[in-house]
PDB file of C-alpha atoms and ligand atoms in Angstrom:
ATOM      1  CA  MET V   1     -28.557  11.352   3.451  1.00  0.00           C
ATOM      2  CA  ASN V   2     -28.313  10.541  -0.256  1.00  0.00           C
ATOM      3  CA  LYS V   3     -24.947  10.078  -1.956  1.00  0.00           C
ATOM      4  CA  VAL V   4     -24.937  13.409  -3.850  1.00  0.00           C
ATOM      5  CA  LYS V   5     -25.817  15.376  -0.700  1.00  0.00           C
ATOM      6  CA  LEU V   6     -23.175  13.527   1.288  1.00  0.00           C
ATOM      7  CA  THR V   7     -20.542  14.185  -1.359  1.00  0.00           C
ATOM      8  CA  ASP V   8     -21.428  17.913  -1.364  1.00  0.00           C
ATOM      9  CA  LYS V   9     -21.165  18.067   2.430  1.00  0.00           C
ATOM     10  CA  ILE V  10     -17.786  16.327   2.400  1.00  0.00           C
ATOM     11  CA  LEU V  11     -16.452  18.769  -0.206  1.00  0.00           C
ATOM     12  CA  GLN V  12     -17.784  21.736   1.796  1.00  0.00           C
ATOM     13  CA  LEU V  13     -16.205  20.510   5.061  1.00  0.00           C
ATOM     14  CA  LYS V  14     -12.965  19.726   3.268  1.00  0.00           C
ATOM     15  CA  LYS V  15     -12.740  23.345   2.124  1.00  0.00           C
ATOM     16  CA  GLU V  16     -13.612  24.793   5.530  1.00  0.00           C
ATOM     17  CA  LYS V  17     -11.046  22.633   7.307  1.00  0.00           C
ATOM     18  CA  LYS V  18      -8.297  23.026   4.692  1.00  0.00           C
ATOM     19  CA  ALA V  19      -8.217  19.258   4.430  1.00  0.00           C
ATOM     20  CA  LEU V  20      -6.849  16.936   1.785  1.00  0.00           C
ATOM     21  CA  ILE V  21      -8.522  13.606   1.067  1.00  0.00           C
ATOM     22  CA  LEU V  22      -5.989  10.915   0.239  1.00  0.00           C
ATOM     23  CA  ALA V  23      -7.161   7.527  -0.995  1.00  0.00           C
ATOM     24  CA  HIS V  24      -5.186   4.342  -1.508  1.00  0.00           C
ATOM     25  CA  ASN V  25      -5.664   2.509  -4.817  1.00  0.00           C
ATOM     26  CA  TYR V  26      -7.768  -0.174  -3.047  1.00  0.00           C
ATOM     27  CA  GLN V  27     -10.425   2.192  -1.715  1.00  0.00           C
ATOM     28  CA  ARG V  28     -14.086   1.971  -2.751  1.00  0.00           C
ATOM     29  CA  PRO V  29     -14.843   3.710  -6.101  1.00  0.00           C
ATOM     30  CA  GLU V  30     -16.854   6.516  -4.455  1.00  0.00           C
ATOM     31  CA  ILE V  31     -13.936   7.282  -2.110  1.00  0.00           C
ATOM     32  CA  GLN V  32     -11.442   7.317  -4.975  1.00  0.00           C
ATOM     33  CA  ASP V  33     -13.757   9.633  -6.930  1.00  0.00           C
ATOM     34  CA  ILE V  34     -13.917  12.237  -4.149  1.00  0.00           C
ATOM     35  CA  ALA V  35     -10.204  12.105  -3.253  1.00  0.00           C
ATOM     36  CA  ASP V  36      -7.646  14.811  -4.023  1.00  0.00           C
ATOM     37  CA  TYR V  37      -5.029  12.153  -4.637  1.00  0.00           C
ATOM     38  CA  ILE V  38      -5.129   8.417  -5.264  1.00  0.00           C
ATOM     39  CA  GLY V  39      -1.918   6.455  -4.936  1.00  0.00           C
ATOM     40  CA  ASP V  40       0.170   3.628  -3.540  1.00  0.00           C
ATOM     41  CA  SER V  41       1.222   3.071   0.045  1.00  0.00           C
ATOM     42  CA  ILE V  42       3.758   5.909   0.220  1.00  0.00           C
ATOM     43  CA  GLU V  43       2.980   8.209  -2.749  1.00  0.00           C
ATOM     44  CA  LEU V  44       0.136   9.775  -0.789  1.00  0.00           C
ATOM     45  CA  SER V  45       2.304  10.783   2.184  1.00  0.00           C
ATOM     46  CA  ARG V  46       4.840  12.304  -0.183  1.00  0.00           C
ATOM     47  CA  LYS V  47       2.152  14.257  -2.035  1.00  0.00           C
ATOM     48  CA  ALA V  48       0.883  15.547   1.327  1.00  0.00           C
ATOM     49  CA  MET V  49       4.404  16.749   2.219  1.00  0.00           C
ATOM     50  CA  LEU V  50       4.285  19.111  -0.779  1.00  0.00           C
ATOM     51  CA  GLU V  51       0.864  20.535   0.147  1.00  0.00           C
ATOM     52  CA  LYS V  52       2.010  23.314   2.447  1.00  0.00           C
ATOM     53  CA  ASP V  53      -1.442  24.893   2.846  1.00  0.00           C
ATOM     54  CA  ALA V  54      -3.225  21.731   3.948  1.00  0.00           C
ATOM     55  CA  GLU V  55      -3.883  21.554   7.687  1.00  0.00           C
ATOM     56  CA  THR V  56      -5.608  18.175   7.844  1.00  0.00           C
ATOM     57  CA  LEU V  57      -4.991  14.948   5.951  1.00  0.00           C
ATOM     58  CA  VAL V  58      -7.863  12.477   5.802  1.00  0.00           C
ATOM     59  CA  PHE V  59      -6.237   9.171   5.056  1.00  0.00           C
ATOM     60  CA  CYS V  60      -8.626   6.748   3.385  1.00  0.00           C
ATOM     61  CA  ALA V  61      -6.493   3.640   3.770  1.00  0.00           C
ATOM     62  CA  VAL V  62      -5.222   1.446   6.613  1.00  0.00           C
ATOM     63  CA  ASP V  63      -3.367   2.119   9.865  1.00  0.00           C
ATOM     64  CA  PHE V  64       0.267   1.932   8.762  1.00  0.00           C
ATOM     65  CA  MET V  65      -0.297   4.333   5.846  1.00  0.00           C
ATOM     66  CA  ALA V  66      -1.876   6.931   8.148  1.00  0.00           C
ATOM     67  CA  GLU V  67       1.003   6.456  10.586  1.00  0.00           C
ATOM     68  CA  SER V  68       3.542   7.077   7.821  1.00  0.00           C
ATOM     69  CA  ALA V  69       1.644  10.237   6.882  1.00  0.00           C
ATOM     70  CA  ALA V  70       1.732  11.415  10.522  1.00  0.00           C
ATOM     71  CA  ILE V  71       5.465  10.665  10.784  1.00  0.00           C
ATOM     72  CA  LEU V  72       6.274  12.555   7.571  1.00  0.00           C
ATOM     73  CA  ASN V  73       3.840  15.432   8.160  1.00  0.00           C
ATOM     74  CA  PRO V  74       4.205  16.187  11.887  1.00  0.00           C
ATOM     75  CA  GLU V  75       2.737  19.678  11.514  1.00  0.00           C
ATOM     76  CA  LYS V  76      -0.534  18.383  10.000  1.00  0.00           C
ATOM     77  CA  LYS V  77      -3.476  16.646  11.647  1.00  0.00           C
ATOM     78  CA  VAL V  78      -3.850  13.139  10.224  1.00  0.00           C
ATOM     79  CA  LEU V  79      -7.272  11.481  10.388  1.00  0.00           C
ATOM     80  CA  LEU V  80      -8.095   7.816   9.770  1.00  0.00           C
ATOM     81  CA  PRO V  81     -11.882   7.583   9.227  1.00  0.00           C
ATOM     82  CA  THR V  82     -12.125   4.046  10.654  1.00  0.00           C
ATOM     83  CA  LEU V  83      -9.896   3.098  13.566  1.00  0.00           C
ATOM     84  CA  GLY V  84     -10.432  -0.588  12.832  1.00  0.00           C
ATOM     85  CA  ALA V  85      -8.896  -0.306   9.350  1.00  0.00           C
ATOM     86  CA  ARG V  86      -5.775  -2.298  10.168  1.00  0.00           C
ATOM     87  CA  CYS V  87      -3.490  -4.125   7.772  1.00  0.00           C
ATOM     88  CA  PRO V  88      -3.206  -7.654   9.204  1.00  0.00           C
ATOM     89  CA  MET V  89       0.203  -8.113   7.642  1.00  0.00           C
ATOM     90  CA  ALA V  90       1.558  -5.021   9.419  1.00  0.00           C
ATOM     91  CA  GLN V  91       0.450  -6.566  12.724  1.00  0.00           C
ATOM     92  CA  MET V  92       2.448  -9.745  11.990  1.00  0.00           C
ATOM     93  CA  LEU V  93       5.816  -8.238  12.884  1.00  0.00           C
ATOM     94  CA  THR V  94       6.597  -7.294  16.477  1.00  0.00           C
ATOM     95  CA  VAL V  95       9.596  -5.449  17.857  1.00  0.00           C
ATOM     96  CA  ASP V  96      10.502  -8.577  19.857  1.00  0.00           C
ATOM     97  CA  GLU V  97      10.681 -10.562  16.618  1.00  0.00           C
ATOM     98  CA  ILE V  98      13.082  -8.004  15.118  1.00  0.00           C
ATOM     99  CA  LYS V  99      15.262  -8.056  18.239  1.00  0.00           C
ATOM    100  CA  ARG V 100      15.286 -11.872  18.235  1.00  0.00           C
ATOM    101  CA  ALA V 101      16.328 -11.980  14.551  1.00  0.00           C
ATOM    102  CA  LYS V 102      19.096  -9.426  15.249  1.00  0.00           C
ATOM    103  CA  THR V 103      20.620 -11.726  17.872  1.00  0.00           C
ATOM    104  CA  HIS V 104      20.942 -14.447  15.212  1.00  0.00           C
ATOM    105  CA  TYR V 105      22.182 -12.108  12.445  1.00  0.00           C
ATOM    106  CA  PRO V 106      23.882  -9.200  14.264  1.00  0.00           C
ATOM    107  CA  ASP V 107      25.588  -7.893  11.101  1.00  0.00           C
ATOM    108  CA  ALA V 108      22.575  -8.047   8.816  1.00  0.00           C
ATOM    109  CA  PRO V 109      20.777  -4.764   8.122  1.00  0.00           C
ATOM    110  CA  VAL V 110      17.028  -4.739   8.775  1.00  0.00           C
ATOM    111  CA  VAL V 111      14.822  -3.682   5.864  1.00  0.00           C
ATOM    112  CA  LEU V 112      11.133  -3.272   6.593  1.00  0.00           C
ATOM    113  CA  TYR V 113       8.300  -3.042   4.127  1.00  0.00           C
ATOM    114  CA  VAL V 114       6.255   0.110   4.809  1.00  0.00           C
ATOM    115  CA  ASN V 115       3.421  -2.294   5.694  1.00  0.00           C
ATOM    116  CA  THR V 116       4.623  -2.292   9.315  1.00  0.00           C
ATOM    117  CA  LEU V 117       3.660  -0.366  12.411  1.00  0.00           C
ATOM    118  CA  ALA V 118       5.730   2.678  13.383  1.00  0.00           C
ATOM    119  CA  THR V 119       7.017   0.878  16.486  1.00  0.00           C
ATOM    120  CA  SER V 120       8.650  -1.718  14.206  1.00  0.00           C
ATOM    121  CA  LYS V 121       9.904   0.865  11.708  1.00  0.00           C
ATOM    122  CA  ALA V 122      11.756   2.526  14.577  1.00  0.00           C
ATOM    123  CA  TYR V 123      13.928  -0.621  14.775  1.00  0.00           C
ATOM    124  CA  CYS V 124      14.907  -0.896  11.119  1.00  0.00           C
ATOM    125  CA  ASP V 125      17.777   0.503   9.070  1.00  0.00           C
ATOM    126  CA  ILE V 126      15.708   1.437   6.038  1.00  0.00           C
ATOM    127  CA  CYS V 127      12.152   1.037   4.758  1.00  0.00           C
ATOM    128  CA  CYS V 128      10.987  -0.021   1.304  1.00  0.00           C
ATOM    129  CA  THR V 129       7.750  -0.286  -0.643  1.00  0.00           C
ATOM    130  CA  SER V 130       6.860  -2.882  -3.228  1.00  0.00           C
ATOM    131  CA  ALA V 131       7.667  -0.203  -5.840  1.00  0.00           C
ATOM    132  CA  ASN V 132      11.289   0.292  -4.741  1.00  0.00           C
ATOM    133  CA  VAL V 133      12.206  -2.931  -2.888  1.00  0.00           C
ATOM    134  CA  VAL V 134      14.782  -4.052  -5.486  1.00  0.00           C
ATOM    135  CA  GLU V 135      16.573  -0.689  -5.518  1.00  0.00           C
ATOM    136  CA  VAL V 136      16.560  -0.469  -1.704  1.00  0.00           C
ATOM    137  CA  ILE V 137      18.048  -3.967  -1.315  1.00  0.00           C
ATOM    138  CA  ASN V 138      20.655  -3.243  -3.998  1.00  0.00           C
ATOM    139  CA  SER V 139      21.605   0.019  -2.273  1.00  0.00           C
ATOM    140  CA  LEU V 140      22.838  -1.876   0.793  1.00  0.00           C
ATOM    141  CA  ASP V 141      26.426  -2.975   1.179  1.00  0.00           C
ATOM    142  CA  ALA V 142      25.383  -6.392   2.534  1.00  0.00           C
ATOM    143  CA  ASP V 143      24.506  -9.767   1.025  1.00  0.00           C
ATOM    144  CA  THR V 144      22.440 -11.063   3.947  1.00  0.00           C
ATOM    145  CA  ILE V 145      19.502  -8.921   4.959  1.00  0.00           C
ATOM    146  CA  LEU V 146      16.708  -9.299   7.504  1.00  0.00           C
ATOM    147  CA  PHE V 147      13.435  -8.468   5.787  1.00  0.00           C
ATOM    148  CA  GLY V 148       9.874  -8.239   7.078  1.00  0.00           C
ATOM    149  CA  PRO V 149       7.024  -8.813   7.283  1.00  0.00           C
ATOM    150  CA  ASP V 150       6.052 -10.191   3.843  1.00  0.00           C
ATOM    151  CA  ARG V 151       7.708 -13.493   2.986  1.00  0.00           C
ATOM    152  CA  ASN V 152       6.546 -13.327  -0.640  1.00  0.00           C
ATOM    153  CA  LEU V 153       8.007  -9.868  -1.139  1.00  0.00           C
ATOM    154  CA  ALA V 154      11.249 -11.083   0.470  1.00  0.00           C
ATOM    155  CA  GLU V 155      11.392 -13.993  -2.003  1.00  0.00           C
ATOM    156  CA  TYR V 156      10.632 -11.686  -4.926  1.00  0.00           C
ATOM    157  CA  ALA V 157      13.403  -9.256  -3.919  1.00  0.00           C
ATOM    158  CA  ALA V 158      15.861 -12.124  -3.368  1.00  0.00           C
ATOM    159  CA  GLU V 159      15.138 -13.430  -6.885  1.00  0.00           C
ATOM    160  CA  LYS V 160      15.684  -9.983  -8.380  1.00  0.00           C
ATOM    161  CA  THR V 161      18.834  -9.053  -6.450  1.00  0.00           C
ATOM    162  CA  GLY V 162      20.553 -12.419  -5.890  1.00  0.00           C
ATOM    163  CA  LYS V 163      20.945 -11.522  -2.188  1.00  0.00           C
ATOM    164  CA  THR V 164      19.905 -13.624   0.814  1.00  0.00           C
ATOM    165  CA  LEU V 165      16.825 -12.216   2.508  1.00  0.00           C
ATOM    166  CA  ILE V 166      15.898 -13.714   5.866  1.00  0.00           C
ATOM    167  CA  PRO V 167      12.137 -13.249   6.392  1.00  0.00           C
ATOM    168  CA  ILE V 168      10.961 -11.917   9.752  1.00  0.00           C
ATOM    169  CA  PRO V 169       8.665 -13.450  10.849  1.00  0.00           C
ATOM    170  CA  GLU V 170       9.283 -16.585   8.791  1.00  0.00           C
ATOM    171  CA  TRP V 171       5.641 -16.758   7.710  1.00  0.00           C
ATOM    172  CA  GLY V 172       4.400 -13.148   7.119  1.00  0.00           C
ATOM    173  CA  PHE V 173       1.818 -12.734   4.360  1.00  0.00           C
ATOM    174  CA  CYS V 174      -1.045 -10.643   3.011  1.00  0.00           C
ATOM    175  CA  PRO V 175      -4.314 -12.552   3.526  1.00  0.00           C
ATOM    176  CA  THR V 176      -5.769 -10.937   0.388  1.00  0.00           C
ATOM    177  CA  HIS V 177      -2.907 -11.537  -2.052  1.00  0.00           C
ATOM    178  CA  VAL V 178      -2.349 -15.175  -1.080  1.00  0.00           C
ATOM    179  CA  LEU V 179      -5.822 -15.854  -2.496  1.00  0.00           C
ATOM    180  CA  PHE V 180      -4.577 -15.448  -6.062  1.00  0.00           C
ATOM    181  CA  GLN V 181      -3.821 -18.865  -7.529  1.00  0.00           C
ATOM    182  CA  PRO V 182      -2.106 -19.785 -10.812  1.00  0.00           C
ATOM    183  CA  GLU V 183      -5.019 -22.156 -11.613  1.00  0.00           C
ATOM    184  CA  ASP V 184      -7.474 -19.232 -11.741  1.00  0.00           C
ATOM    185  CA  ILE V 185      -5.114 -17.306 -13.982  1.00  0.00           C
ATOM    186  CA  ALA V 186      -4.796 -20.347 -16.290  1.00  0.00           C
ATOM    187  CA  VAL V 187      -8.603 -20.554 -16.664  1.00  0.00           C
ATOM    188  CA  LEU V 188      -8.809 -16.841 -17.514  1.00  0.00           C
ATOM    189  CA  LYS V 189      -5.919 -17.157 -19.979  1.00  0.00           C
ATOM    190  CA  GLN V 190      -7.881 -19.864 -21.818  1.00  0.00           C
ATOM    191  CA  GLN V 191     -10.878 -17.577 -21.968  1.00  0.00           C
ATOM    192  CA  TYR V 192      -8.809 -14.542 -23.024  1.00  0.00           C
ATOM    193  CA  PRO V 193      -5.768 -15.943 -24.876  1.00  0.00           C
ATOM    194  CA  ASP V 194      -4.483 -12.487 -25.892  1.00  0.00           C
ATOM    195  CA  ALA V 195      -4.640 -11.065 -22.371  1.00  0.00           C
ATOM    196  CA  VAL V 196      -1.547 -10.122 -20.390  1.00  0.00           C
ATOM    197  CA  VAL V 197      -1.312 -10.815 -16.663  1.00  0.00           C
ATOM    198  CA  MET V 198       0.024  -8.436 -14.013  1.00  0.00           C
ATOM    199  CA  VAL V 199       0.221  -9.267 -10.299  1.00  0.00           C
ATOM    200  CA  HIS V 200       1.416  -7.693  -7.052  1.00  0.00           C
ATOM    201  CA  PRO V 201       4.683  -9.043  -5.547  1.00  0.00           C
ATOM    202  CA  GLU V 202       2.752  -9.983  -2.385  1.00  0.00           C
ATOM    203  CA  CYS V 203       1.375 -12.930  -4.419  1.00  0.00           C
ATOM    204  CA  SER V 204       2.984 -16.369  -4.087  1.00  0.00           C
ATOM    205  CA  ALA V 205       5.961 -17.393  -6.245  1.00  0.00           C
ATOM    206  CA  GLU V 206       3.710 -19.740  -8.304  1.00  0.00           C
ATOM    207  CA  THR V 207       1.297 -16.900  -9.034  1.00  0.00           C
ATOM    208  CA  ARG V 208       4.123 -14.492  -9.852  1.00  0.00           C
ATOM    209  CA  ARG V 209       5.504 -17.046 -12.303  1.00  0.00           C
ATOM    210  CA  ALA V 210       2.133 -17.118 -14.086  1.00  0.00           C
ATOM    211  CA  ALA V 211       2.327 -13.358 -14.712  1.00  0.00           C
ATOM    212  CA  ASP V 212       3.825 -11.247 -17.504  1.00  0.00           C
ATOM    213  CA  PHE V 213       4.473  -8.396 -15.079  1.00  0.00           C
ATOM    214  CA  VAL V 214       4.997  -8.166 -11.312  1.00  0.00           C
ATOM    215  CA  GLY V 215       4.788  -4.776  -9.618  1.00  0.00           C
ATOM    216  CA  SER V 216       3.318  -2.491  -6.971  1.00  0.00           C
ATOM    217  CA  THR V 217      -0.064  -0.828  -7.528  1.00  0.00           C
ATOM    218  CA  SER V 218       1.600   2.302  -8.966  1.00  0.00           C
ATOM    219  CA  LYS V 219       3.777   0.204 -11.265  1.00  0.00           C
ATOM    220  CA  MET V 220       0.747  -1.760 -12.441  1.00  0.00           C
ATOM    221  CA  CYS V 221      -0.986   1.525 -13.343  1.00  0.00           C
ATOM    222  CA  HIS V 222       2.061   2.455 -15.410  1.00  0.00           C
ATOM    223  CA  TYR V 223       2.292  -0.989 -17.045  1.00  0.00           C
ATOM    224  CA  ALA V 224      -1.407  -0.898 -17.972  1.00  0.00           C
ATOM    225  CA  ARG V 225      -1.010   2.540 -19.574  1.00  0.00           C
ATOM    226  CA  GLU V 226       1.991   1.450 -21.645  1.00  0.00           C
ATOM    227  CA  SER V 227       0.720  -2.013 -22.607  1.00  0.00           C
ATOM    228  CA  THR V 228      -0.689  -2.580 -26.092  1.00  0.00           C
ATOM    229  CA  ALA V 229      -2.812  -5.480 -24.812  1.00  0.00           C
ATOM    230  CA  GLU V 230      -6.576  -4.966 -24.985  1.00  0.00           C
ATOM    231  CA  THR V 231      -7.298  -7.253 -22.040  1.00  0.00           C
ATOM    232  CA  ILE V 232      -5.354  -7.285 -18.771  1.00  0.00           C
ATOM    233  CA  ILE V 233      -5.821  -9.852 -16.004  1.00  0.00           C
ATOM    234  CA  VAL V 234      -5.057  -8.235 -12.642  1.00  0.00           C
ATOM    235  CA  GLY V 235      -3.748 -10.054  -9.563  1.00  0.00           C
ATOM    236  CA  THR V 236      -4.265  -7.489  -6.846  1.00  0.00           C
ATOM    237  CA  GLU V 237      -7.054  -6.130  -4.655  1.00  0.00           C
ATOM    238  CA  GLU V 238     -10.079  -5.354  -6.816  1.00  0.00           C
ATOM    239  CA  GLY V 239     -10.159  -1.648  -5.851  1.00  0.00           C
ATOM    240  CA  LEU V 240      -7.323  -0.958  -8.279  1.00  0.00           C
ATOM    241  CA  LEU V 241      -9.553  -1.926 -11.198  1.00  0.00           C
ATOM    242  CA  HIS V 242     -11.697   1.202 -10.729  1.00  0.00           C
ATOM    243  CA  ARG V 243      -8.676   3.405 -11.318  1.00  0.00           C
ATOM    244  CA  LEU V 244      -7.351   1.215 -14.158  1.00  0.00           C
ATOM    245  CA  ARG V 245     -10.701   1.372 -15.969  1.00  0.00           C
ATOM    246  CA  LYS V 246     -10.996   5.135 -15.520  1.00  0.00           C
ATOM    247  CA  GLU V 247      -7.482   5.746 -16.820  1.00  0.00           C
ATOM    248  CA  ASN V 248      -7.738   3.251 -19.691  1.00  0.00           C
ATOM    249  CA  PRO V 249     -11.359   3.235 -20.892  1.00  0.00           C
ATOM    250  CA  GLU V 250     -10.418   1.464 -24.115  1.00  0.00           C
ATOM    251  CA  LYS V 251      -8.954  -1.581 -22.275  1.00  0.00           C
ATOM    252  CA  ARG V 252     -10.635  -4.471 -20.478  1.00  0.00           C
ATOM    253  CA  PHE V 253      -9.503  -5.332 -16.929  1.00  0.00           C
ATOM    254  CA  ILE V 254     -10.383  -8.603 -15.249  1.00  0.00           C
ATOM    255  CA  VAL V 255      -9.568  -9.347 -11.630  1.00  0.00           C
ATOM    256  CA  ALA V 256      -7.772 -12.689 -11.369  1.00  0.00           C
ATOM    257  CA  TYR V 257      -9.897 -13.781  -8.394  1.00  0.00           C
ATOM    258  CA  GLU V 258     -13.079 -11.965  -7.423  1.00  0.00           C
ATOM    259  CA  GLY V 259     -12.891 -12.956  -3.776  1.00  0.00           C
ATOM    260  CA  ALA V 260      -9.590 -11.126  -3.257  1.00  0.00           C
ATOM    261  CA  VAL V 261     -10.929  -8.147  -1.357  1.00  0.00           C
ATOM    262  CA  CYS V 262      -9.077  -6.420   1.486  1.00  0.00           C
ATOM    263  CA  PRO V 263     -11.862  -5.997   4.083  1.00  0.00           C
ATOM    264  CA  ASN V 264      -9.875  -3.385   5.986  1.00  0.00           C
ATOM    265  CA  MET V 265      -9.502  -1.167   2.934  1.00  0.00           C
ATOM    266  CA  LYS V 266     -13.254  -1.364   2.396  1.00  0.00           C
ATOM    267  CA  LEU V 267     -14.119  -0.123   5.894  1.00  0.00           C
ATOM    268  CA  THR V 268     -13.918   3.479   4.727  1.00  0.00           C
ATOM    269  CA  THR V 269     -17.302   4.614   3.418  1.00  0.00           C
ATOM    270  CA  LEU V 270     -18.606   8.058   2.446  1.00  0.00           C
ATOM    271  CA  GLU V 271     -20.529   8.174   5.746  1.00  0.00           C
ATOM    272  CA  ARG V 272     -17.383   7.475   7.755  1.00  0.00           C
ATOM    273  CA  LEU V 273     -15.381   9.955   5.721  1.00  0.00           C
ATOM    274  CA  TYR V 274     -18.003  12.612   6.440  1.00  0.00           C
ATOM    275  CA  ALA V 275     -18.012  11.816  10.167  1.00  0.00           C
ATOM    276  CA  ALA V 276     -14.201  11.896  10.220  1.00  0.00           C
ATOM    277  CA  LEU V 277     -14.116  15.405   8.763  1.00  0.00           C
ATOM    278  CA  LYS V 278     -16.999  16.715  10.877  1.00  0.00           C
ATOM    279  CA  GLU V 279     -15.800  15.340  14.207  1.00  0.00           C
ATOM    280  CA  GLU V 280     -12.081  15.432  13.329  1.00  0.00           C
ATOM    281  CA  LYS V 281     -11.580  11.771  14.140  1.00  0.00           C
ATOM    282  CA  HIS V 282      -9.643   9.542  14.506  1.00  0.00           C
ATOM    283  CA  VAL V 283      -6.460  11.526  15.007  1.00  0.00           C
ATOM    284  CA  ILE V 284      -3.368   9.411  14.320  1.00  0.00           C
ATOM    285  CA  LYS V 285      -0.353  10.446  16.358  1.00  0.00           C
ATOM    286  CA  VAL V 286       2.989   8.717  16.637  1.00  0.00           C
ATOM    287  CA  PRO V 287       5.040   9.575  19.756  1.00  0.00           C
ATOM    288  CA  GLU V 288       8.079  11.583  18.692  1.00  0.00           C
ATOM    289  CA  ALA V 289      10.569   9.118  20.223  1.00  0.00           C
ATOM    290  CA  THR V 290       9.261   6.432  17.823  1.00  0.00           C
ATOM    291  CA  ALA V 291       8.514   8.817  14.941  1.00  0.00           C
ATOM    292  CA  LYS V 292      12.094  10.151  14.927  1.00  0.00           C
ATOM    293  CA  HIS V 293      13.642   6.743  14.152  1.00  0.00           C
ATOM    294  CA  ALA V 294      10.866   5.678  11.804  1.00  0.00           C
ATOM    295  CA  ARG V 295      11.221   8.987   9.909  1.00  0.00           C
ATOM    296  CA  THR V 296      14.937   8.388   9.431  1.00  0.00           C
ATOM    297  CA  ALA V 297      14.210   4.930   7.946  1.00  0.00           C
ATOM    298  CA  LEU V 298      11.597   6.400   5.585  1.00  0.00           C
ATOM    299  CA  GLU V 299      13.826   9.316   4.581  1.00  0.00           C
ATOM    300  CA  LYS V 300      16.722   6.936   3.817  1.00  0.00           C
ATOM    301  CA  MET V 301      14.345   5.098   1.487  1.00  0.00           C
ATOM    302  CA  PHE V 302      13.491   8.354  -0.316  1.00  0.00           C
ATOM    303  CA  LEU V 303      17.205   8.896  -1.028  1.00  0.00           C
ATOM    304  CA  VAL V 304      17.422   5.610  -2.972  1.00  0.00           C
ATOM    305  CA  LYS V 305      16.961   6.236  -6.692  1.00  0.00           C
ATOM    306  CA  SER V 306      14.176   4.116  -8.168  1.00  0.00           C
TER     307      SER V 306
HETATM  308  P1  13P T 401       1.214  -0.679  -2.848  1.00  0.00           P
HETATM  309  O1  13P T 401       2.329   0.048  -2.180  1.00  0.00           O
HETATM  310  O2  13P T 401       1.641  -1.421  -4.081  1.00  0.00           O
HETATM  311  O3  13P T 401       0.067   0.236  -3.102  1.00  0.00           O
HETATM  312  O4  13P T 401       0.720  -1.844  -1.886  1.00  0.00           O
HETATM  313  C1  13P T 401       0.141  -1.615  -0.665  1.00  0.00           C
HETATM  314  C2  13P T 401      -0.548  -2.782  -0.170  1.00  0.00           C
HETATM  315  O5  13P T 401      -1.092  -2.764   0.894  1.00  0.00           O
HETATM  316  C3  13P T 401      -0.548  -3.983  -0.991  1.00  0.00           C
HETATM  317  O6  13P T 401      -1.371  -4.922  -0.440  1.00  0.00           O
HETATM  318 FE1  SF4 T 402      -2.553  -5.206   4.158  1.00  0.00          FE
HETATM  319 FE2  SF4 T 402      -2.968  -6.980   2.229  1.00  0.00          FE
HETATM  320 FE3  SF4 T 402      -4.840  -5.199   2.790  1.00  0.00          FE
HETATM  321 FE4  SF4 T 402      -2.568  -4.478   1.586  1.00  0.00          FE
HETATM  322  S1  SF4 T 402      -4.163  -5.795   0.770  1.00  0.00           S
HETATM  323  S2  SF4 T 402      -3.562  -3.426   3.277  1.00  0.00           S
HETATM  324  S3  SF4 T 402      -1.088  -5.837   2.612  1.00  0.00           S
HETATM  325  S4  SF4 T 402      -4.081  -6.814   4.117  1.00  0.00           S
END
């Protein structure tokens, strides 16, 4: 089936099934272009919560984002077009690891990045995203905090808040964002001396130090809009550049390292999106016993002003 025909069929099915197509900022351009909403890791679930008429949410993203959508929208059917679209970082933190850390730091609250599985979220005090991590940490009446699974994000939040964040596990990381190196940024800066650099907080401390701005994907979109720079070097998954270019056609965006692709985000194709809608697969369900605790941790995060 050609692309135009496929797009038409997806739009037709979407209408029939009262479905919403939600796409993370790292999705392929053609998926972003057909989506009802494009956003960061939690914006999409929140948007879906306001869409009372939608019966089905097709989540073009990775496992933990679809799980969050299912937890926050229990009355809707949540579909993940590719079951194998898993965030490797979310898999790095197990419940056993959280329990083990708690035995060493029994008084420390547990803050988990939304890039975790629901089973882990059920064991935390509050969740955070890379957009609100500083505000969430500052909202806690504690100076020592257990934080997982991203060690780089833990370091970033510790720098910003002056608090002690104990990473769980000690070594958690995003395999895509660790590929950004300050050396590559330095080469690009020589080529484009007037460019500004923005990177995701999942990048290493050395890479963050080479940047003018550090923020989540939604914050980078905002920074790019407000910036007067004509050229912006971007240290995050290359999918974001499609949105940045569409929203800012007069600016030039250069990815800081072309090999930094999240293979899991790219598993969703138009063909798989079509099959997901047609066959109503793969339904993501979180058992209520787990969902109840994970929901509380997510809702606490929503109460923090950011
Ligand atoms: P954002 O919340 O900034 O979109 O990040 C999600 C993610 O997976 C980053 O790698
Ligand atoms: Fe996970 Fe990294 Fe991919 Fe984001 S970019 S979904 S953190 S592997």
